């Protein structure tokens, strides 16, 4: 008897091989340049679309590949192993569209999911604001009803892939007297009058993924673009993160795997004191610890993905919130440690841009911050455990 709770199936193994082949051939060779130029990798985006790896989670009924949560994790992991910036394409397409999959009307899904599945549009997620990051419910962006329309005003901050995405899930206050229960979610289009973008943030890592403000000035949109019912937007936003923090865990795993693989190759080649540095126990123990931390985080992430899949199919999964936060927290902390150790194992060379591990170390840092900082993940986990 087998218990296939989160053990990858044969299809998952084949998918990993296919994504790795594409990543090795088309993504890895451009990763340093994408980082250096700080430009969105449009050529790589086309390659991802051609292979149908750009938004794999979209169900077949909306023209997508219909990949399950574990398959989506595997795609993001393998892309991130080559280039963390590029891995935000499938990850943020998922983040932007899960609110629709969870809560939107069929009309809204049919209108907005197929273009993303076809690779004609990307979808971003706009929750954070300049004064409302961890305390997301304290947002100020307003959406006021005006006949059959809503008029949106406010500034969303730190929006990944802003400017390159056509569509945005935007959370805004519809009833200021109701706190978190007065927040609603909407689809905003880049082409809507009154939408503009701030300057690209100058970042430590993931430099090929633009991060910009989304500025909303009297943006008048039809009321049917509300996702779900009035006042349910904050719950939809948090329920979405229950699924997508797992994709950030996947990104962290991929970055860490890339750094570990590179370090293993390097220590077997580099000679000091007349032998390969891989022969020193001090180096061996570091490699063993790196792999151990990575595999532990991977198992937690795959378990979380299995729970996410069950929840997407409509099952009640009360510990999804815990598992998703735990996976994101464990994988991102592991990625920071592993990439830092990879730089250490390359010595002075690791500290230069001639080798990829310094980029991986810079890219790893964001995974401890976005989709909720790791302090917030610990707070979420503790609330689940103590309630
Ligand atoms: N699913 C559904 N509903 C949930 C929920 C969940 N997981 N967690 C809480 N809720 C509900 C609560 O039941 C409550 O509703 P009721 O009042 O009807 O009972 C409501 O949401 C408010 O919950 P809380 O009182 O717990 O809210 P809070 O304000 O105290 O704290 C928080 C919430 C966990 C701190 C939340 O604000 C949070 O996660 N903050 C971090 C912000 C974040 O993760 N931002 C990510 C931005 S996206 C990003 O960064 C993108 C990227 O990387 C690419
Ligand atoms: P703050 O909330 O100001 O936190 C500052 C520090 O205080 C942190 O260390 C935090 O952990 C700590 N802290 C705060 N509250 C507590 C507490 N209660 N207990 C303990 N410690 C606490 N947002 C989106 O909506 N969409 C996106 O696409 C998106 N992409 C991003 C991309 C990048 C590159 C970055 C940098 C951010 C992105 N974000 C996005 C925003 C991201 O989710 C927030 O930056 C994050 O949630 C933290 O908010 P903050 O930056 O305002 O920090």
PDB file of C-alpha atoms and ligand atoms in Angstrom, residues 92 95 124-135 156-161 171 203 205-206 209 211 366 369-376 379, ligand 2:
ATOM      1  CA  UNK A  92       2.990  36.186  -9.268  1.00  0.00           C
ATOM      2  CA  UNK A  95      -0.729  35.212  -6.610  1.00  0.00           C
ATOM      3  CA  UNK A 124      -0.186  41.143 -10.130  1.00  0.00           C
ATOM      4  CA  UNK A 125      -1.489  41.373  -6.566  1.00  0.00           C
ATOM      5  CA  UNK A 126      -1.786  44.728  -4.820  1.00  0.00           C
ATOM      6  CA  UNK A 127      -2.307  44.540  -1.061  1.00  0.00           C
ATOM      7  CA  UNK A 128       0.566  46.524   0.502  1.00  0.00           C
ATOM      8  CA  UNK A 129       0.690  50.291   0.871  1.00  0.00           C
ATOM      9  CA  UNK A 130       3.371  52.740   2.032  1.00  0.00           C
ATOM     10  CA  UNK A 131       1.883  52.809   5.570  1.00  0.00           C
ATOM     11  CA  UNK A 132       0.308  49.334   5.557  1.00  0.00           C
ATOM     12  CA  UNK A 133       2.754  46.439   5.113  1.00  0.00           C
ATOM     13  CA  UNK A 134       2.606  43.830   7.871  1.00  0.00           C
ATOM     14  CA  UNK A 135      -0.568  45.482   9.149  1.00  0.00           C
ATOM     15  CA  UNK A 156      -0.326  50.493  -3.578  1.00  0.00           C
ATOM     16  CA  UNK A 157       3.360  49.950  -2.749  1.00  0.00           C
ATOM     17  CA  UNK A 158       5.934  47.303  -3.677  1.00  0.00           C
ATOM     18  CA  UNK A 159       3.858  45.684  -6.378  1.00  0.00           C
ATOM     19  CA  UNK A 160       5.790  42.885  -8.073  1.00  0.00           C
ATOM     20  CA  UNK A 161       5.754  43.014 -11.869  1.00  0.00           C
ATOM     21  CA  UNK A 171      -7.691  45.410  -2.211  1.00  0.00           C
ATOM     22  CA  UNK A 203      16.647  46.644  -4.950  1.00  0.00           C
ATOM     23  CA  UNK A 205      18.035  41.311  -5.477  1.00  0.00           C
ATOM     24  CA  UNK A 206      15.332  39.964  -7.822  1.00  0.00           C
ATOM     25  CA  UNK A 209      11.357  41.693 -11.561  1.00  0.00           C
ATOM     26  CA  UNK A 211       8.728  46.449  -8.118  1.00  0.00           C
ATOM     27  CA  UNK A 366      13.547  38.860  -0.229  1.00  0.00           C
ATOM     28  CA  UNK A 369      10.388  39.566   3.653  1.00  0.00           C
ATOM     29  CA  UNK A 370       7.625  39.363   1.077  1.00  0.00           C
ATOM     30  CA  UNK A 371       4.256  37.635   1.271  1.00  0.00           C
ATOM     31  CA  UNK A 372       4.567  38.556   4.936  1.00  0.00           C
ATOM     32  CA  UNK A 373       7.861  38.858   6.823  1.00  0.00           C
ATOM     33  CA  UNK A 374       9.059  35.829   8.727  1.00  0.00           C
ATOM     34  CA  UNK A 375       8.097  37.513  11.992  1.00  0.00           C
ATOM     35  CA  UNK A 376       4.540  37.700  10.614  1.00  0.00           C
ATOM     36  CA  UNK A 379       2.840  35.270  14.451  1.00  0.00           C
TER      37      UNK A 379
HETATM   38  P1  LIG B   2       6.808  46.599   8.128  1.00  0.00           P
HETATM   39  O1  LIG B   2       5.458  46.037   8.196  1.00  0.00           O
HETATM   40  O2  LIG B   2       6.975  48.068   8.317  1.00  0.00           O
HETATM   41  O3  LIG B   2       7.807  45.793   8.980  1.00  0.00           O
HETATM   42  C1  LIG B   2       9.081  46.288   9.371  1.00  0.00           C
HETATM   43  C2  LIG B   2       9.680  45.278  10.372  1.00  0.00           C
HETATM   44  O4  LIG B   2       8.821  45.189  11.536  1.00  0.00           O
HETATM   45  C3  LIG B   2       9.767  43.863   9.799  1.00  0.00           C
HETATM   46  O5  LIG B   2      10.939  43.216  10.273  1.00  0.00           O
HETATM   47  C4  LIG B   2       8.540  43.180  10.385  1.00  0.00           C
HETATM   48  O6  LIG B   2       8.645  41.783  10.455  1.00  0.00           O
HETATM   49  C5  LIG B   2       8.478  43.827  11.759  1.00  0.00           C
HETATM   50  N1  LIG B   2       7.120  43.741  12.305  1.00  0.00           N
HETATM   51  C6  LIG B   2       6.006  44.415  11.890  1.00  0.00           C
HETATM   52  N2  LIG B   2       4.947  44.045  12.632  1.00  0.00           N
HETATM   53  C7  LIG B   2       5.387  43.121  13.519  1.00  0.00           C
HETATM   54  C8  LIG B   2       4.776  42.337  14.546  1.00  0.00           C
HETATM   55  N3  LIG B   2       3.473  42.435  14.803  1.00  0.00           N
HETATM   56  N4  LIG B   2       5.552  41.501  15.276  1.00  0.00           N
HETATM   57  C9  LIG B   2       6.871  41.376  15.022  1.00  0.00           C
HETATM   58  N5  LIG B   2       7.513  42.074  14.038  1.00  0.00           N
HETATM   59  C10 LIG B   2       6.780  42.928  13.318  1.00  0.00           C
HETATM   60  N6  LIG B   2       3.149  43.549  -1.538  1.00  0.00           N
HETATM   61  C11 LIG B   2       2.058  43.363  -2.346  1.00  0.00           C
HETATM   62  O7  LIG B   2       0.929  43.611  -1.936  1.00  0.00           O
HETATM   63  N7  LIG B   2       2.211  42.862  -3.600  1.00  0.00           N
HETATM   64  C12 LIG B   2       3.416  42.560  -4.113  1.00  0.00           C
HETATM   65  O8  LIG B   2       3.502  42.103  -5.260  1.00  0.00           O
HETATM   66  C13 LIG B   2       4.577  42.752  -3.311  1.00  0.00           C
HETATM   67  N8  LIG B   2       5.816  42.483  -3.789  1.00  0.00           N
HETATM   68  C14 LIG B   2       6.915  42.873  -3.069  1.00  0.00           C
HETATM   69  C15 LIG B   2       8.175  42.832  -3.666  1.00  0.00           C
HETATM   70  C16 LIG B   2       9.289  43.300  -2.978  1.00  0.00           C
HETATM   71  C17 LIG B   2      10.629  43.278  -3.631  1.00  0.00           C
HETATM   72  C18 LIG B   2       9.139  43.819  -1.662  1.00  0.00           C
HETATM   73  C19 LIG B   2      10.322  44.373  -0.911  1.00  0.00           C
HETATM   74  C20 LIG B   2       7.909  43.832  -1.068  1.00  0.00           C
HETATM   75  C21 LIG B   2       6.775  43.358  -1.760  1.00  0.00           C
HETATM   76  N9  LIG B   2       5.497  43.454  -1.217  1.00  0.00           N
HETATM   77  C22 LIG B   2       4.383  43.262  -2.008  1.00  0.00           C
HETATM   78  C23 LIG B   2       5.320  44.005   0.122  1.00  0.00           C
HETATM   79  C24 LIG B   2       5.710  43.045   1.236  1.00  0.00           C
HETATM   80  O9  LIG B   2       4.728  42.075   1.418  1.00  0.00           O
HETATM   81  C25 LIG B   2       5.943  43.892   2.485  1.00  0.00           C
HETATM   82  O10 LIG B   2       7.154  44.590   2.296  1.00  0.00           O
HETATM   83  C26 LIG B   2       5.969  43.087   3.753  1.00  0.00           C
HETATM   84  O11 LIG B   2       4.707  42.517   4.012  1.00  0.00           O
HETATM   85  C27 LIG B   2       6.443  43.894   4.950  1.00  0.00           C
HETATM   86  O12 LIG B   2       5.787  45.134   5.022  1.00  0.00           O
HETATM   87  P2  LIG B   2       6.658  46.480   5.232  1.00  0.00           P
HETATM   88  O13 LIG B   2       7.700  46.481   4.176  1.00  0.00           O
HETATM   89  O14 LIG B   2       5.740  47.627   5.305  1.00  0.00           O
HETATM   90  O15 LIG B   2       7.388  46.280   6.601  1.00  0.00           O
END
